[in-house]
Amino acid sequence: MKKTKLLLYYLLYLVLGVLVGLLSPILLKATLNQETFSKTDGNMFFLLAVSFSVSWVLGVMIHEAGHLTAGLLSHYRFISYRFYSITITHSNSGWECRYYKMPGTSGQCLMEPTLPCDQQPCLLYHAGGVLANLLAAALCILLMYVLKPQTFLFQSMLFIMIIFNMLIAFSNGIPLSNQGLSNDGYNFLTSRRDKEYRQYLCNALKIQAKLTKGEAMHSIPESYFKLPEHLDYTKYYHFEAILNLISYKQSCGQIDDAKALVQSLVPYEEKMGYFRFLYLYEKLYYQLMDGDVEQVKAALHEKAVRRYLKKMKKMPPTLRLYMGEALYLNHDPLQAETYYKQARAMQPKYAVPGICQLELQLMDAMLQDQKGNQAASVQE
């Protein structure tokens, strides 16, 4: 049922996109007077391409600005504003432009709750992006009728801005969770009716804020990582909560506890959706340390896994996994050192330095483990 609903959603979105592309020249020709349109015949598709590009960028930025404004109105504090991988952050060192990548998203505006989670308003924050896009579309319609622009570029940009803002509002406003990646409509609806989900999102944002400021994960209050009272493995965010707790245990040096949590998820690996890739970072890490190289090889040969790692090749968790592959599978310490240096160089550029700090801690542990193995081999 979920797969059918998701397929219908994407088909509808695809049809709307195709219609926009096919109808835009026709509708613009009908809207502009003949004299204005005839002047653009030679450059029409170039001007449309410019309009499409600018309108898409503005539509995404307007959406995230809507979350920013709604968050500020709801007692949130700014954490980061991301457009694709370009991320603006604010921490103790001031404003910075950093790098962060998340599959399936064009942008993201994260805000830190400033009130206790049971008192923190959240619905306006979740709805802010959709409301901003709808407002922008309405404003463009008003400008078209009031200004009656006679240049093709201006008119086409207003027209496409209307379409794109409606599409972005539609794709984010209709509740959808695809393999654990949820949109604004889903977050709004679920937060409204599920107190536990609202509590989880609030704590997750507080964790993200501290990590973005460069705080080590072990310095964050353990209460932020508290698991739901009754774990339900049909809810994707329960997997994310466990993964956050694994990272916290690793940062605190509680390796046995972290490994136990990783092992507890093995029976549910195929139910994790998107979070399976994040889980594999930890599962394969401990399998490498324990010498289970065959299982690691099998996982790394999966097409979906290789495709995901290729997309995320610059991210610190991927560099950690590649370093482990170089050390334990390929026995290439020079290549491993290259990955380590890349992760070290990434730290000042990465949008979440607290995560990069943890990754370097885990990479150091692998290096120490390899030195121990080599020393043991020499003694034998």
XYZ file of C-alpha atoms in Angstrom:
380
model
C 0.000 0.000 0.000
C 2.786 2.435 0.944
C 4.718 1.653 -2.246
C 1.589 2.182 -4.375
C 0.905 5.521 -2.697
C 4.517 6.601 -3.189
C 4.479 5.560 -6.859
C 1.263 7.479 -7.512
C 2.721 10.523 -5.778
C 5.841 10.535 -7.959
C 3.850 9.848 -11.143
C 1.596 12.806 -10.405
C 4.619 14.987 -9.682
C 6.259 13.834 -12.940
C 3.115 14.536 -14.965
C 2.873 18.025 -13.486
C 6.514 18.696 -14.332
C 6.066 17.523 -17.927
C 2.934 19.646 -18.312
C 4.782 22.692 -17.023
C 7.557 22.159 -19.560
C 5.161 21.614 -22.476
C 2.609 24.285 -21.649
C 4.949 27.081 -20.552
C 5.741 28.350 -24.098
C 2.084 28.046 -25.159
C 0.699 29.861 -22.107
C 3.366 32.542 -22.273
C 2.607 33.135 -25.942
C -1.060 33.508 -25.107
C -0.287 35.862 -22.214
C 2.230 38.152 -23.936
C 1.156 40.339 -26.800
C 2.259 39.186 -30.235
C 4.800 41.964 -30.669
C 6.614 41.123 -27.429
C 6.588 37.392 -28.133
C 7.826 37.779 -31.712
C 10.871 39.646 -30.462
C 11.949 36.607 -28.454
C 11.550 33.827 -31.034
C 15.268 33.396 -31.499
C 16.106 33.398 -27.782
C 12.928 31.985 -26.286
C 14.342 28.654 -25.110
C 17.486 30.288 -23.728
C 15.369 32.793 -21.795
C 13.116 29.991 -20.566
C 16.164 28.043 -19.371
C 17.344 31.105 -17.430
C 13.861 31.556 -15.973
C 13.638 27.889 -14.964
C 17.056 27.939 -13.274
C 16.539 31.195 -11.383
C 12.969 30.277 -10.402
C 14.025 26.890 -9.014
C 16.836 28.386 -6.943
C 14.543 31.127 -5.616
C 11.755 28.631 -4.913
C 14.021 26.457 -2.752
C 15.493 29.479 -0.967
C 12.031 30.915 -0.321
C 10.923 27.585 1.132
C 13.822 27.430 3.582
C 13.437 31.130 4.408
C 9.828 30.313 5.327
C 11.058 27.754 7.865
C 13.548 30.313 9.165
C 10.921 33.024 9.641
C 8.367 30.632 11.146
C 11.022 29.245 13.480
C 12.003 32.680 14.739
C 8.322 33.425 15.379
C 8.028 30.148 17.337
C 10.929 30.648 19.794
C 13.556 28.792 17.788
C 17.184 29.863 17.337
C 19.068 29.625 14.024
C 21.325 26.583 13.501
C 21.990 26.320 9.771
C 20.619 27.196 6.350
C 21.532 24.791 3.540
C 21.103 25.007 -0.237
C 22.190 21.640 -1.665
C 25.658 21.182 -0.088
C 26.374 24.864 0.640
C 25.551 25.465 4.299
C 25.540 28.689 6.302
C 26.003 28.059 10.020
C 26.123 30.231 13.118
C 28.168 29.150 16.115
C 30.397 30.628 18.804
C 32.934 31.539 16.106
C 30.328 33.531 14.144
C 28.792 33.073 10.697
C 30.479 30.564 8.388
C 29.921 28.916 5.018
C 30.489 25.159 5.307
C 29.806 21.850 3.555
C 27.085 19.277 4.231
C 25.258 16.831 2.001
C 22.016 14.943 2.527
C 20.509 12.737 -0.205
C 17.000 13.534 -1.391
C 16.946 17.157 -0.246
C 17.582 20.435 -2.096
C 17.809 22.497 1.052
C 17.201 22.545 4.784
C 16.837 25.153 7.484
C 17.486 23.825 10.987
C 16.441 25.745 14.089
C 17.205 25.079 17.750
C 14.277 24.930 20.222
C 14.792 27.404 23.058
C 11.982 26.139 25.288
C 11.549 22.772 27.041
C 10.306 20.220 24.515
C 6.875 19.901 26.131
C 6.388 23.682 25.776
C 8.049 24.257 22.385
C 5.636 25.184 19.547
C 6.526 23.335 16.351
C 3.604 23.304 13.911
C 4.266 26.756 12.437
C 7.963 25.865 12.018
C 7.054 22.750 10.008
C 4.451 24.613 7.937
C 6.566 27.721 7.335
C 8.198 26.514 4.090
C 4.916 25.561 2.406
C 3.258 28.812 3.523
C 6.178 30.838 2.123
C 5.927 29.124 -1.273
C 2.174 29.662 -1.453
C 2.630 33.325 -0.513
C 5.365 33.730 -3.150
C 3.109 32.178 -5.825
C 0.260 34.506 -4.870
C 2.601 37.509 -4.977
C 3.828 36.572 -8.473
C 0.222 36.279 -9.699
C -0.493 39.723 -8.285
C 2.604 41.201 -9.966
C 1.622 39.716 -13.330
C -1.779 41.390 -13.210
C -0.688 44.681 -11.656
C 2.580 45.348 -13.498
C 1.657 43.610 -16.781
C 5.368 43.194 -17.693
C 6.132 43.404 -21.398
C 9.554 41.717 -21.415
C 9.611 38.000 -22.065
C 12.252 37.280 -19.414
C 10.378 39.053 -16.607
C 7.009 37.597 -17.569
C 8.343 34.069 -18.011
C 10.159 34.269 -14.690
C 6.998 35.338 -12.867
C 5.007 32.601 -14.590
C 7.529 29.860 -13.801
C 7.936 31.169 -10.243
C 4.207 30.600 -9.787
C 4.463 27.036 -11.082
C 7.620 26.105 -9.164
C 6.434 27.563 -5.869
C 3.159 25.656 -6.233
C 5.073 22.442 -7.033
C 7.422 22.870 -4.052
C 4.450 23.606 -1.782
C 2.629 20.562 -3.168
C 5.582 18.162 -2.818
C 6.310 19.299 0.739
C 2.773 19.887 1.944
C 1.205 16.522 1.114
C 2.313 14.214 3.980
C 4.894 11.709 2.767
C 7.631 9.594 4.336
C 9.822 7.799 1.824
C 11.978 5.144 3.508
C 12.327 7.354 6.588
C 12.936 10.642 4.758
C 9.857 12.649 5.733
C 8.614 15.905 4.265
C 7.136 18.934 6.018
C 3.566 17.724 5.716
C 4.442 14.437 7.398
C 6.354 16.195 10.189
C 3.475 18.617 10.707
C 0.785 15.939 10.819
C 2.755 13.450 12.929
C 3.955 16.123 15.383
C 0.373 17.233 15.844
C -0.920 13.812 16.854
C 2.167 12.039 18.273
C 3.692 13.548 21.425
C 6.595 11.086 21.319
C 7.523 12.107 17.750
C 7.351 15.783 18.729
C 9.666 15.108 21.689
C 12.089 13.201 19.460
C 12.306 15.967 16.831
C 12.859 18.564 19.540
C 15.753 16.612 21.085
C 17.221 15.860 17.648
C 17.334 19.587 16.845
C 18.976 20.349 20.197
C 21.632 17.698 19.496
C 22.208 19.098 16.000
C 22.607 22.610 17.399
C 25.311 21.571 19.854
C 27.191 19.509 17.270
C 27.040 22.415 14.795
C 28.589 24.664 17.440
C 31.486 22.209 17.623
C 30.610 20.589 20.961
C 31.685 16.980 21.403
C 28.836 14.496 21.450
C 29.800 13.148 24.885
C 29.303 16.650 26.347
C 25.612 16.684 25.339
C 23.116 15.727 28.107
C 22.354 12.004 27.902
C 18.644 12.767 28.325
C 18.611 14.080 24.724
C 19.398 10.533 23.540
C 16.692 8.796 25.550
C 15.015 6.081 23.495
C 11.223 5.803 23.162
C 9.704 3.840 26.038
C 8.405 1.133 23.698
C 10.544 0.622 20.579
C 8.467 0.115 17.457
C 10.558 -1.068 14.513
C 7.853 -0.035 12.041
C 8.640 3.614 12.868
C 11.705 4.895 11.066
C 12.492 7.563 13.628
C 13.004 4.852 16.287
C 15.924 3.579 14.178
C 17.324 7.099 13.970
C 17.019 7.466 17.749
C 19.015 4.244 18.275
C 21.681 5.374 15.798
C 22.020 8.670 17.676
C 22.440 6.748 20.920
C 25.115 4.523 19.293
C 27.080 7.641 18.337
C 26.713 9.002 21.865
C 28.015 5.748 23.378
C 30.949 5.760 20.953
C 31.823 9.334 21.879
C 31.724 8.423 25.580
C 34.054 5.477 24.985
C 31.326 2.950 25.894
C 32.264 0.663 23.021
C 30.629 -2.512 24.347
C 27.311 -0.699 24.788
C 27.578 0.751 21.273
C 28.327 -2.696 19.787
C 25.419 -4.229 21.680
C 23.056 -1.625 20.210
C 24.423 -2.285 16.719
C 23.879 -6.030 17.195
C 20.336 -5.475 18.459
C 19.399 -3.956 15.097
C 20.667 -6.817 12.913
C 17.237 -8.572 12.660
C 15.625 -5.308 11.507
C 18.207 -4.213 8.939
C 15.887 -4.681 5.952
C 13.180 -2.563 7.602
C 15.314 0.522 8.137
C 14.780 2.213 4.783
C 17.192 5.117 4.313
C 18.608 4.592 7.814
C 20.073 1.248 6.745
C 22.906 3.126 5.044
C 23.666 5.037 8.246
C 23.454 1.788 10.209
C 25.908 0.072 7.866
C 28.593 2.613 8.753
C 28.490 1.304 12.331
C 27.845 -2.360 11.588
C 30.704 -2.602 9.073
C 32.984 -0.621 11.378
C 32.686 -3.214 14.151
C 32.818 -6.127 11.706
C 36.119 -4.775 10.374
C 37.478 -4.384 13.894
C 36.370 -7.946 14.713
C 37.863 -9.415 11.547
C 34.583 -10.366 9.797
C 35.975 -9.266 6.448
C 33.811 -11.517 4.260
C 30.607 -9.960 5.520
C 32.062 -6.507 4.938
C 33.072 -7.430 1.380
C 29.569 -8.714 0.635
C 27.963 -5.504 1.923
C 30.358 -3.257 0.002
C 29.584 -5.089 -3.250
C 25.871 -4.264 -3.060
C 24.961 -1.840 -5.851
C 22.741 0.278 -3.628
C 25.478 0.595 -1.016
C 28.171 1.526 -3.555
C 25.810 4.043 -5.153
C 25.095 5.658 -1.800
C 28.765 5.775 -0.830
C 29.633 7.372 -4.171
C 27.129 10.161 -3.510
C 28.504 10.647 -0.010
C 32.196 10.116 -0.781
C 33.312 13.394 0.838
C 31.367 12.893 4.060
C 33.367 11.894 7.194
C 31.446 8.621 7.870
C 32.212 7.458 4.318
C 35.877 8.399 4.687
C 35.943 6.318 7.890
C 34.498 3.314 6.058
C 36.909 3.735 3.122
C 39.794 3.962 5.573
C 38.657 0.724 7.229
C 38.405 -0.931 3.807
C 41.956 0.181 2.991
C 43.344 -1.058 6.340
C 41.525 -4.340 6.864
C 40.600 -5.521 3.348
C 43.248 -4.043 1.056
C 46.075 -3.854 3.617
C 47.065 -0.471 2.190
C 48.137 1.823 5.051
C 49.153 4.615 2.662
C 45.652 4.777 1.164
C 44.188 4.623 4.668
C 46.350 7.563 5.683
C 45.032 9.511 2.678
C 41.442 9.026 3.830
C 42.406 10.005 7.366
C 44.018 13.224 6.122
C 40.926 13.996 4.033
C 38.714 13.657 7.111
C 41.094 15.817 9.143
C 41.097 18.468 6.396
C 37.291 18.327 6.241
C 36.847 19.277 9.907
C 37.101 23.086 9.526
C 34.827 22.980 6.432
C 32.185 20.551 7.694
C 28.838 21.990 8.776
C 28.633 19.716 11.843
C 32.140 19.724 13.396
C 30.970 17.668 16.396
C 30.239 14.746 14.046
C 33.602 15.149 12.306
C 35.287 15.038 15.720
C 33.576 11.714 16.506
C 34.546 10.264 13.113
C 38.199 11.150 13.716
C 37.969 9.532 17.147
C 36.705 6.301 15.545
C 39.370 6.454 12.834
C 42.041 6.841 15.509
C 40.640 3.724 17.179
C 41.062 1.780 13.924
C 44.669 2.926 13.606
C 45.370 1.843 17.176
C 43.703 -1.512 16.532
C 45.870 -2.071 13.463
C 49.021 -1.206 15.396
C 47.989 -3.715 18.068
C 47.399 -6.397 15.443
C 50.797 -5.727 13.856
C 52.539 -5.871 17.241
C 50.815 -9.179 18.006
C 51.927 -10.587 14.625
C 55.534 -9.596 15.272
C 55.521 -11.332 18.685
C 54.174 -14.527 17.116
